[in-house]
PDB file of C-alpha atoms in Angstrom:
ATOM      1  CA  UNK A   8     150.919 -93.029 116.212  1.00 67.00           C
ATOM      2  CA  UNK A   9     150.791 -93.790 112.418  1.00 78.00           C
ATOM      3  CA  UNK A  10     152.084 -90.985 110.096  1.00 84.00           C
ATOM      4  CA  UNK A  11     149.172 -90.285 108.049  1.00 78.00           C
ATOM      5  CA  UNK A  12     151.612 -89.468 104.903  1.00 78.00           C
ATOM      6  CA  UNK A  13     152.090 -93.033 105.374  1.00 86.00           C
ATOM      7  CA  UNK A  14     148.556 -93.715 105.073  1.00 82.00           C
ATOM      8  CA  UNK A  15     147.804 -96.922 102.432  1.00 84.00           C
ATOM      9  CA  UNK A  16     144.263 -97.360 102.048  1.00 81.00           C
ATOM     10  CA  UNK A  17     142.842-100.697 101.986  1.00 83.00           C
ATOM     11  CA  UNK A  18     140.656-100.304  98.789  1.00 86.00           C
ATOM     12  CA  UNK A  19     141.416 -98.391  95.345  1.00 86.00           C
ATOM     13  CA  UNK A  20     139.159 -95.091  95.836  1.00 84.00           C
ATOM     14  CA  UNK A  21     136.552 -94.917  93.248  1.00 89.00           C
ATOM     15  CA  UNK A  22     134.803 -91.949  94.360  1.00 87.00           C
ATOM     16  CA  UNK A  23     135.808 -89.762  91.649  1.00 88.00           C
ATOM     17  CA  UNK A  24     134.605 -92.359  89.562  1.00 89.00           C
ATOM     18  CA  UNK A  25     131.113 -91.751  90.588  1.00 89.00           C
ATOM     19  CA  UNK A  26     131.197 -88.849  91.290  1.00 88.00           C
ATOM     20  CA  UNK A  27     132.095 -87.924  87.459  1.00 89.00           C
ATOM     21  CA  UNK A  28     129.230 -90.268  86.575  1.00 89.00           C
ATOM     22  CA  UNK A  29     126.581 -88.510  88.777  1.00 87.00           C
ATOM     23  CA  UNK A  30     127.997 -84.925  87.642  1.00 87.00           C
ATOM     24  CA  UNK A  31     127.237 -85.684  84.470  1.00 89.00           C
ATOM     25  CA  UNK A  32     123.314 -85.744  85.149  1.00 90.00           C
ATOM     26  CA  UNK A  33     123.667 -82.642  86.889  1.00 92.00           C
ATOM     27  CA  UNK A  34     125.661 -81.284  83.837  1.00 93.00           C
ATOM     28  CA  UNK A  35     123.541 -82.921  81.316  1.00 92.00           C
ATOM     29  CA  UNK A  36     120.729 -81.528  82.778  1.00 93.00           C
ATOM     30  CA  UNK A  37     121.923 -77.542  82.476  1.00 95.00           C
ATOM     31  CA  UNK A  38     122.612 -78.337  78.739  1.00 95.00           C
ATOM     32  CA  UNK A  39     119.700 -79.771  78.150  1.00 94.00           C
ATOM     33  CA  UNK A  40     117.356 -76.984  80.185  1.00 95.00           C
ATOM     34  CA  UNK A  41     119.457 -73.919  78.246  1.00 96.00           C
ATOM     35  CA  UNK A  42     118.935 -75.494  74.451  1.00 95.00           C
ATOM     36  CA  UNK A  43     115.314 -76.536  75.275  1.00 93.00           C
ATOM     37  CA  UNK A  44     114.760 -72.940  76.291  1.00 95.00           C
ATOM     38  CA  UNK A  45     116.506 -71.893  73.171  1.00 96.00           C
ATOM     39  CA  UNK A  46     119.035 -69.719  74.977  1.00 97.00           C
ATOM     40  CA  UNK A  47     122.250 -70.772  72.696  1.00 97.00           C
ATOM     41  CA  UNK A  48     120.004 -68.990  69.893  1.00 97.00           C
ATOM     42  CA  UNK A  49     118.865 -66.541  72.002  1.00 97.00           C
ATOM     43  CA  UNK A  50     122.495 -65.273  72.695  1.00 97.00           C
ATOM     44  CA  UNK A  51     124.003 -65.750  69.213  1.00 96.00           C
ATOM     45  CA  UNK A  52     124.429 -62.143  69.571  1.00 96.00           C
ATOM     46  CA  UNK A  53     126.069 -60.560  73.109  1.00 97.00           C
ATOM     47  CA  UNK A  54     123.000 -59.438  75.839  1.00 97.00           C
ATOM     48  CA  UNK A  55     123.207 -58.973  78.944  1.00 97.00           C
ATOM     49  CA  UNK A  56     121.503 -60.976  81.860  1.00 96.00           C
ATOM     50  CA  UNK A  57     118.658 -58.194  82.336  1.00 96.00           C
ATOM     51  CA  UNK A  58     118.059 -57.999  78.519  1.00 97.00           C
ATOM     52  CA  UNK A  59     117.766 -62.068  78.073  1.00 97.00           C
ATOM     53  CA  UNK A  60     115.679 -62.429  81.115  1.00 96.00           C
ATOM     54  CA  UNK A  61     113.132 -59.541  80.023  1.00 96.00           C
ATOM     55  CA  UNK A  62     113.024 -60.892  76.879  1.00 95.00           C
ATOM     56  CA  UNK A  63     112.660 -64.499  77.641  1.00 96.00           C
ATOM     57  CA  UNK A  64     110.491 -63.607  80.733  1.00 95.00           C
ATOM     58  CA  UNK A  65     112.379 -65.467  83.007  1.00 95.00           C
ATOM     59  CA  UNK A  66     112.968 -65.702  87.062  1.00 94.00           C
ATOM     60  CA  UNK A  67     115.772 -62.959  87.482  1.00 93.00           C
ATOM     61  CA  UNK A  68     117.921 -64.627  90.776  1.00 88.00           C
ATOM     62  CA  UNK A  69     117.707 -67.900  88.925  1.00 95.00           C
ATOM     63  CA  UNK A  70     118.698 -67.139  85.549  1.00 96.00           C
ATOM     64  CA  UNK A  71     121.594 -64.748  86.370  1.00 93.00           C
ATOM     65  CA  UNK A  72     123.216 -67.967  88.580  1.00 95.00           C
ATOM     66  CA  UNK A  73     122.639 -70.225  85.479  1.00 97.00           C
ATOM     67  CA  UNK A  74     123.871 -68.108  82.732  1.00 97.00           C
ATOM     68  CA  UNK A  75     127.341 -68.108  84.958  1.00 97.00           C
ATOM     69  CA  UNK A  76     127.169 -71.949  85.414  1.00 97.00           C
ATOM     70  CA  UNK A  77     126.903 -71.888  81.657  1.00 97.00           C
ATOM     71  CA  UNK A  78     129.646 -69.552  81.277  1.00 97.00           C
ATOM     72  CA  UNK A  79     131.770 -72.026  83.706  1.00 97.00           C
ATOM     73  CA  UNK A  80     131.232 -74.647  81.717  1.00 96.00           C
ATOM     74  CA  UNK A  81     132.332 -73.063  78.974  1.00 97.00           C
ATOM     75  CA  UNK A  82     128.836 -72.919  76.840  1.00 97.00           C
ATOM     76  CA  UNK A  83     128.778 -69.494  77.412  1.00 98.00           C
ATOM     77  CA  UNK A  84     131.390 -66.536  77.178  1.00 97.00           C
ATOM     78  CA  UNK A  85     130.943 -63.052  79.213  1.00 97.00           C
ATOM     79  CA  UNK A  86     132.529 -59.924  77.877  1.00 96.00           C
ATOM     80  CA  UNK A  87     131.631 -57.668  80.910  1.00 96.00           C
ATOM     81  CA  UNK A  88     127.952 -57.845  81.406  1.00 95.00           C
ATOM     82  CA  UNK A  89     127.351 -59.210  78.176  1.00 97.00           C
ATOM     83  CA  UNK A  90     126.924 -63.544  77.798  1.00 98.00           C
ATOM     84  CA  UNK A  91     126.924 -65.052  74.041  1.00 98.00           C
ATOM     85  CA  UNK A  92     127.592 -68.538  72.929  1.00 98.00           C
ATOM     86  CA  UNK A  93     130.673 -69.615  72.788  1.00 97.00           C
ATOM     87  CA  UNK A  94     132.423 -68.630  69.229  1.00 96.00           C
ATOM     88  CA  UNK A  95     133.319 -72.807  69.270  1.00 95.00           C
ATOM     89  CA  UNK A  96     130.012 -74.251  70.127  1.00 95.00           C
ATOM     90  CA  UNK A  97     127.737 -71.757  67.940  1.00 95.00           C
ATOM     91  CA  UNK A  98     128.010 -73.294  65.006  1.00 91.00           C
ATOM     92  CA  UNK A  99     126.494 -76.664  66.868  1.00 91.00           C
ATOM     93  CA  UNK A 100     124.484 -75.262  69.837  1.00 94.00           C
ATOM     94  CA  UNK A 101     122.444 -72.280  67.694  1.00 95.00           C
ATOM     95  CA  UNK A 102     119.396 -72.731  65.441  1.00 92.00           C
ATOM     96  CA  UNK A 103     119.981 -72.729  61.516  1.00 88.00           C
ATOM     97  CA  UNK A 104     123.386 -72.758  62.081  1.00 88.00           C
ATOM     98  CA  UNK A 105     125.416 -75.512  59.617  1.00 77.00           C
ATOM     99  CA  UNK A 106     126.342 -78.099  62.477  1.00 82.00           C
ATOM    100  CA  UNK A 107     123.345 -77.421  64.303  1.00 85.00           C
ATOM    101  CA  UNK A 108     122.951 -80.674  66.810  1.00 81.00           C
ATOM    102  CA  UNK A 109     120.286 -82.693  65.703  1.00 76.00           C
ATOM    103  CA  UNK A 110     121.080 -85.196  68.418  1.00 78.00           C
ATOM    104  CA  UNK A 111     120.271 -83.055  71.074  1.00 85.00           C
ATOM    105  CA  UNK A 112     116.939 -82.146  69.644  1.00 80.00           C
ATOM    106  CA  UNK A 113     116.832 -86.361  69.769  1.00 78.00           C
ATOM    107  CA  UNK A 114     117.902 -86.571  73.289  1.00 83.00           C
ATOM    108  CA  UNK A 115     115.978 -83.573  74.616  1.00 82.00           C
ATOM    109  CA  UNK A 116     112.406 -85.437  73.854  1.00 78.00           C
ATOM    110  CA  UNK A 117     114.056 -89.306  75.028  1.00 81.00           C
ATOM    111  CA  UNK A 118     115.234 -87.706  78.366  1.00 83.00           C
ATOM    112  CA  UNK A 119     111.655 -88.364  80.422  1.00 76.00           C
ATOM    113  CA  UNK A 120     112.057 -92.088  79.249  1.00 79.00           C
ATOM    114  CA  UNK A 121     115.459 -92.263  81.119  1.00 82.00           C
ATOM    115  CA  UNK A 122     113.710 -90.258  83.992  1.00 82.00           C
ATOM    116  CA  UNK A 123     111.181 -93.427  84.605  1.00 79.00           C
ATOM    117  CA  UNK A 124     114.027 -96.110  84.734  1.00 82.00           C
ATOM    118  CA  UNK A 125     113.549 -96.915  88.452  1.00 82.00           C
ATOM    119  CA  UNK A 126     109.609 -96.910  87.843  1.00 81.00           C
ATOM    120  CA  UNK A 127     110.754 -99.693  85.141  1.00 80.00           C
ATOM    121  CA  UNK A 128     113.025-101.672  87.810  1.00 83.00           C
ATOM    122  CA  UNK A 129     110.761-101.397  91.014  1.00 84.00           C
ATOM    123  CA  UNK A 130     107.393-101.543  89.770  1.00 79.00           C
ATOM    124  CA  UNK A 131     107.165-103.078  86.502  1.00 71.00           C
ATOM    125  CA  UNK A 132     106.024-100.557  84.797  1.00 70.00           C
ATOM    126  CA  UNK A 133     107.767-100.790  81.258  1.00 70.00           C
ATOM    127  CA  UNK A 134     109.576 -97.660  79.744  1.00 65.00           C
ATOM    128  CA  UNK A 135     108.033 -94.912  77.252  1.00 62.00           C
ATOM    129  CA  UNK A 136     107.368 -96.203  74.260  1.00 55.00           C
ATOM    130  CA  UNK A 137     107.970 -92.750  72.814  1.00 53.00           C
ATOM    131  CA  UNK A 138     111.943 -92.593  72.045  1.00 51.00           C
ATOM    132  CA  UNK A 139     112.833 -91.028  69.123  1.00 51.00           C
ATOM    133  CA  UNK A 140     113.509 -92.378  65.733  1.00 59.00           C
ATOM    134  CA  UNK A 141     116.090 -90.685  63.439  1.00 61.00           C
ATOM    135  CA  UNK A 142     114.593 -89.077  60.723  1.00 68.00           C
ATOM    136  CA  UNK A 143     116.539 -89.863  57.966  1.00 73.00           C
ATOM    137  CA  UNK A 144     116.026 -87.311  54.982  1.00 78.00           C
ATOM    138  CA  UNK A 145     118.056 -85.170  52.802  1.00 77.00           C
ATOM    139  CA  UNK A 146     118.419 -82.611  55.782  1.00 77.00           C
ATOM    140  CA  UNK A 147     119.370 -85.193  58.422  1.00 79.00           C
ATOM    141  CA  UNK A 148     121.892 -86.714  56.301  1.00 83.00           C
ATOM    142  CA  UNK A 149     123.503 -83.702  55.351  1.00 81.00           C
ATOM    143  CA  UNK A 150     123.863 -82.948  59.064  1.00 79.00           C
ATOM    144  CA  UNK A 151     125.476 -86.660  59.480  1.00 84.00           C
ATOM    145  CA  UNK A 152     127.420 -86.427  56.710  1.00 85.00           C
ATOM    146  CA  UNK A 153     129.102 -82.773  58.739  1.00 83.00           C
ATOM    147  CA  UNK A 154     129.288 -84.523  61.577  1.00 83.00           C
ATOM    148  CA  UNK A 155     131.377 -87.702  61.182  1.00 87.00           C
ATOM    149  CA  UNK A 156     133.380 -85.810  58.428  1.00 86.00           C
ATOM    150  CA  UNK A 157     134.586 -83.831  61.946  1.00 85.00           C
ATOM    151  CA  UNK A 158     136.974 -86.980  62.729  1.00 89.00           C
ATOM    152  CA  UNK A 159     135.014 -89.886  62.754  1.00 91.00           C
ATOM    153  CA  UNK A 160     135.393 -90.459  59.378  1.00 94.00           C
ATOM    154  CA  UNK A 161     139.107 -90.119  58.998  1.00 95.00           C
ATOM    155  CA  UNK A 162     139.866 -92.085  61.829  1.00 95.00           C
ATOM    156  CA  UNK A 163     137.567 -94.943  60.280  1.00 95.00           C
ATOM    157  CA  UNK A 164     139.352 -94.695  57.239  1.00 95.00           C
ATOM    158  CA  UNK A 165     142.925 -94.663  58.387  1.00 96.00           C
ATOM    159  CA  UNK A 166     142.181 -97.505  60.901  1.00 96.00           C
ATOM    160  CA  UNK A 167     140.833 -99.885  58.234  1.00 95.00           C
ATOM    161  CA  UNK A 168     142.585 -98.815  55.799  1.00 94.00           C
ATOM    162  CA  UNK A 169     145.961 -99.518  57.486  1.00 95.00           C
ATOM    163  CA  UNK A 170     144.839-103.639  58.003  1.00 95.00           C
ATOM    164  CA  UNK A 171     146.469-106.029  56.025  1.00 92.00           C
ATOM    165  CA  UNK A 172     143.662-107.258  54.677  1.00 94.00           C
ATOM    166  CA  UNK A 173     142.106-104.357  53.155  1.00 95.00           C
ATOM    167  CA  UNK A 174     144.382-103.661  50.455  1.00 91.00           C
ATOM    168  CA  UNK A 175     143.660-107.243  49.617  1.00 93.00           C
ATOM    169  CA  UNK A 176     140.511-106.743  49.585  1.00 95.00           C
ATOM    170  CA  UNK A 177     137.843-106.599  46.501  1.00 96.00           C
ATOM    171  CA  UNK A 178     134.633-106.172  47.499  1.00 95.00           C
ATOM    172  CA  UNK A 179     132.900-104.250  50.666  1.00 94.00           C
ATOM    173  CA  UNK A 180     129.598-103.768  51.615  1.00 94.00           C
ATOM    174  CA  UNK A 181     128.544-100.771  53.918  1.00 93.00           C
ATOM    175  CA  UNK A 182     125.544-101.508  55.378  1.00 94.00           C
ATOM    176  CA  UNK A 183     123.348 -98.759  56.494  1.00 91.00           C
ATOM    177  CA  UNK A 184     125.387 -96.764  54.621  1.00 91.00           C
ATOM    178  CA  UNK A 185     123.478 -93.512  54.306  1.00 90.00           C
ATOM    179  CA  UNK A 186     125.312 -90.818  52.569  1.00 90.00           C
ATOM    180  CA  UNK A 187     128.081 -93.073  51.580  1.00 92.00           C
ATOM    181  CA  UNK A 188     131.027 -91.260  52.301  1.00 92.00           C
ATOM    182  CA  UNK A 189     132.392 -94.205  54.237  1.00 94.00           C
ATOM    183  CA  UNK A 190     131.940 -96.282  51.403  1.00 93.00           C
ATOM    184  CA  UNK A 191     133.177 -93.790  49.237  1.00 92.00           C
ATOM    185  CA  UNK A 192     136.498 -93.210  51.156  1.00 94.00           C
ATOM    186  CA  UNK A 193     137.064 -97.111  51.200  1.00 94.00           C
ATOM    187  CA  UNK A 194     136.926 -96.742  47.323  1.00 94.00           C
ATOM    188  CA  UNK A 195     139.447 -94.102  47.324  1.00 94.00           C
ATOM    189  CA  UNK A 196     141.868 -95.827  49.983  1.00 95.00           C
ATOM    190  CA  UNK A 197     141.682 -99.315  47.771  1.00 95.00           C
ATOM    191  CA  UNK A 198     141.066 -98.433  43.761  1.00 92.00           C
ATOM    192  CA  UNK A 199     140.582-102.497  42.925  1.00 95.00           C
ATOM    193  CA  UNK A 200     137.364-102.118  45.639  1.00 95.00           C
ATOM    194  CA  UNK A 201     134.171-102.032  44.589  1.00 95.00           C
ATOM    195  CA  UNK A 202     131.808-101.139  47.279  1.00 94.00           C
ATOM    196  CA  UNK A 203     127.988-101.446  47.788  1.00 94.00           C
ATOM    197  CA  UNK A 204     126.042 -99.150  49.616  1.00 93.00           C
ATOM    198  CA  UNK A 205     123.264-100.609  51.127  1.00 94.00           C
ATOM    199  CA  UNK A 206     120.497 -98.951  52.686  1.00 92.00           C
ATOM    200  CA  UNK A 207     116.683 -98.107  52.249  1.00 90.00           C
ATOM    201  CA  UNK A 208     115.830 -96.997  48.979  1.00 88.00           C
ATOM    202  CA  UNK A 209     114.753 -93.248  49.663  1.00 86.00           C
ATOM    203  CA  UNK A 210     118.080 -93.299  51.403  1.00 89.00           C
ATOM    204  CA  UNK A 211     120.111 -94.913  48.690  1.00 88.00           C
ATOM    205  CA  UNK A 212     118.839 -92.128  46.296  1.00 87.00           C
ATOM    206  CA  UNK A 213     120.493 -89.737  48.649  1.00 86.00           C
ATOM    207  CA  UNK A 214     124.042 -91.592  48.706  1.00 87.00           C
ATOM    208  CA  UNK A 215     123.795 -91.469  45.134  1.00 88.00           C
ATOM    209  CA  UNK A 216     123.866 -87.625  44.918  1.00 86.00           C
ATOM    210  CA  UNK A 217     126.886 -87.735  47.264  1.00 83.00           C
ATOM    211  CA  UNK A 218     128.663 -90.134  45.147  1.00 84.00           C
ATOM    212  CA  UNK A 219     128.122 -87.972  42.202  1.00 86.00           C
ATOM    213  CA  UNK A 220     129.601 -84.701  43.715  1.00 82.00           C
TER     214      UNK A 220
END
C-alpha cells in the first residue's frame, strides 16, 4: 500500500485559485450590500446591533450575522456590543469623509450589468447600456488627485523617473492628464522637461489651479 505522505499528484492543484476568484463575488457582494445601505456612515459612531437595526429597520437574525461577517472581514470593529467602522477604512468607506470612495458609488450602479453577462453569452442579449461614466469635475478630481497621491503616484514617479531615458528627456506629454500632478512631478524629477497637460478644456482649467498651488 502507497504511503499517502508520499502522495504526488498528477496535476498542479488550482483549487485555491478559484476558489479565491469565486470568494471574491461572495465578498464583493457584502461590501457592496453594507455601503449601498449606507451602514459604514451609519456606524461612524459605535451602536450596537439592536440600535442599527431599529434605526435602519432592518431583519434582526440577518443583520446581527452580517454585521459579524463585516467585522471578520475587517470593515467593521466590535468593542463589546458596540460595531463602528473601522478607524482605517472610515476615512474611505463613510459619507463626506475626505477619501470618501467615489469608485464604489461607480461600481455599486455597474454591478447589475456584470449580473447579465451569461444573458449576454447564451442568448444574445447585449449588456446594459447603463455603465457609469466618471464625472470629472472639481470634486471628482480632488478625490483622484487623494487617491493616487496614496502610492500610485510615487511609485509612477520613481519608476520613470529612474529610466535612462528620462533624464534625457525634454519634452512629455500626459495625456488625460486631469489634475496634473503626474505631469507636475515629471517636471520636478527632470528641471530641463517641459510637460503638456492634455486633457478636455473644463478639465485643463482644473490642472491649472493645481499647478498654481
Amino acid at each position: 500500500m502507497h504511503r499517502l505522505i508520499d502522495l504526488t499528484p498528477s496535476v498542479k492543484y488550482m483549487g485555491e485559485t478559484l476558489r479565491e476568484i469565486a470568494m471574491g463575488f461572495e465578498r464583493a457582494q457584502i461590501l457592496f450590500t453594507a455601503f449601498e445601505l449606507g451602514i459604514f456612515t451609519k456606524l461612524k459612531k459605535p451602536m450596537t446591533s439592536n440600535a442599527l437595526i431599529r434605526e435602519m429597520m432592518l431583519n434582526p437574525s440577518t443583520t446581527s450575522r452580517f454585521l459579524d461577517i463585516l467585522t471578520a472581514m475587517g470593515l467593521l470593529s466590535k468593542d463589546g456590543e458596540h460595531y463602528q467602522t473601522h478607524p482605517d477604512l472610515m476615512p474611505f468607506l463613510v459619507e463626506g469623509e475626505p477619501y470618501y470612495s467615489l469608485y464604489l458609488e461607480s461600481a455599486l450602479k455597474e454591478r447589475n450589468m456584470w449580473m447579465d453577462l451569461k444573458k449576454a453569452l447564451v442568448e444574445d442579449t447585449p449588456l446594459s447600456s447603463e455603465k457609469m461614466k466618471f464625472a470629472y469635475n472639481p470634486d471628482s478630481l480632488k478625490w483622484t488627485a487623494r487617491d493616487c497621491a496614496h502610492g500610485r503616484l510615487q511609485r509612477t514617479l520613481k519608476i520613470v523617473s529612474s529610466l535612462p531615458e528620462f533624464k534625457k528627456a525634454r519634452s512629455l506629454i500626459d495625456l488625460g492628464g486631469g489634475h496634473g500632478l503626474f505631469g507636475r512631478g515629471f517636471a520636478q524629477e527632470n528641471p530641463n522637461l517641459r510637460v503638456v497637460i492634455f486633457d478636455q478644456p473644463h478639465i485643463t482649467e482644473i490642472s491649472q489651479e493645481y499647478i498654481n498651488k
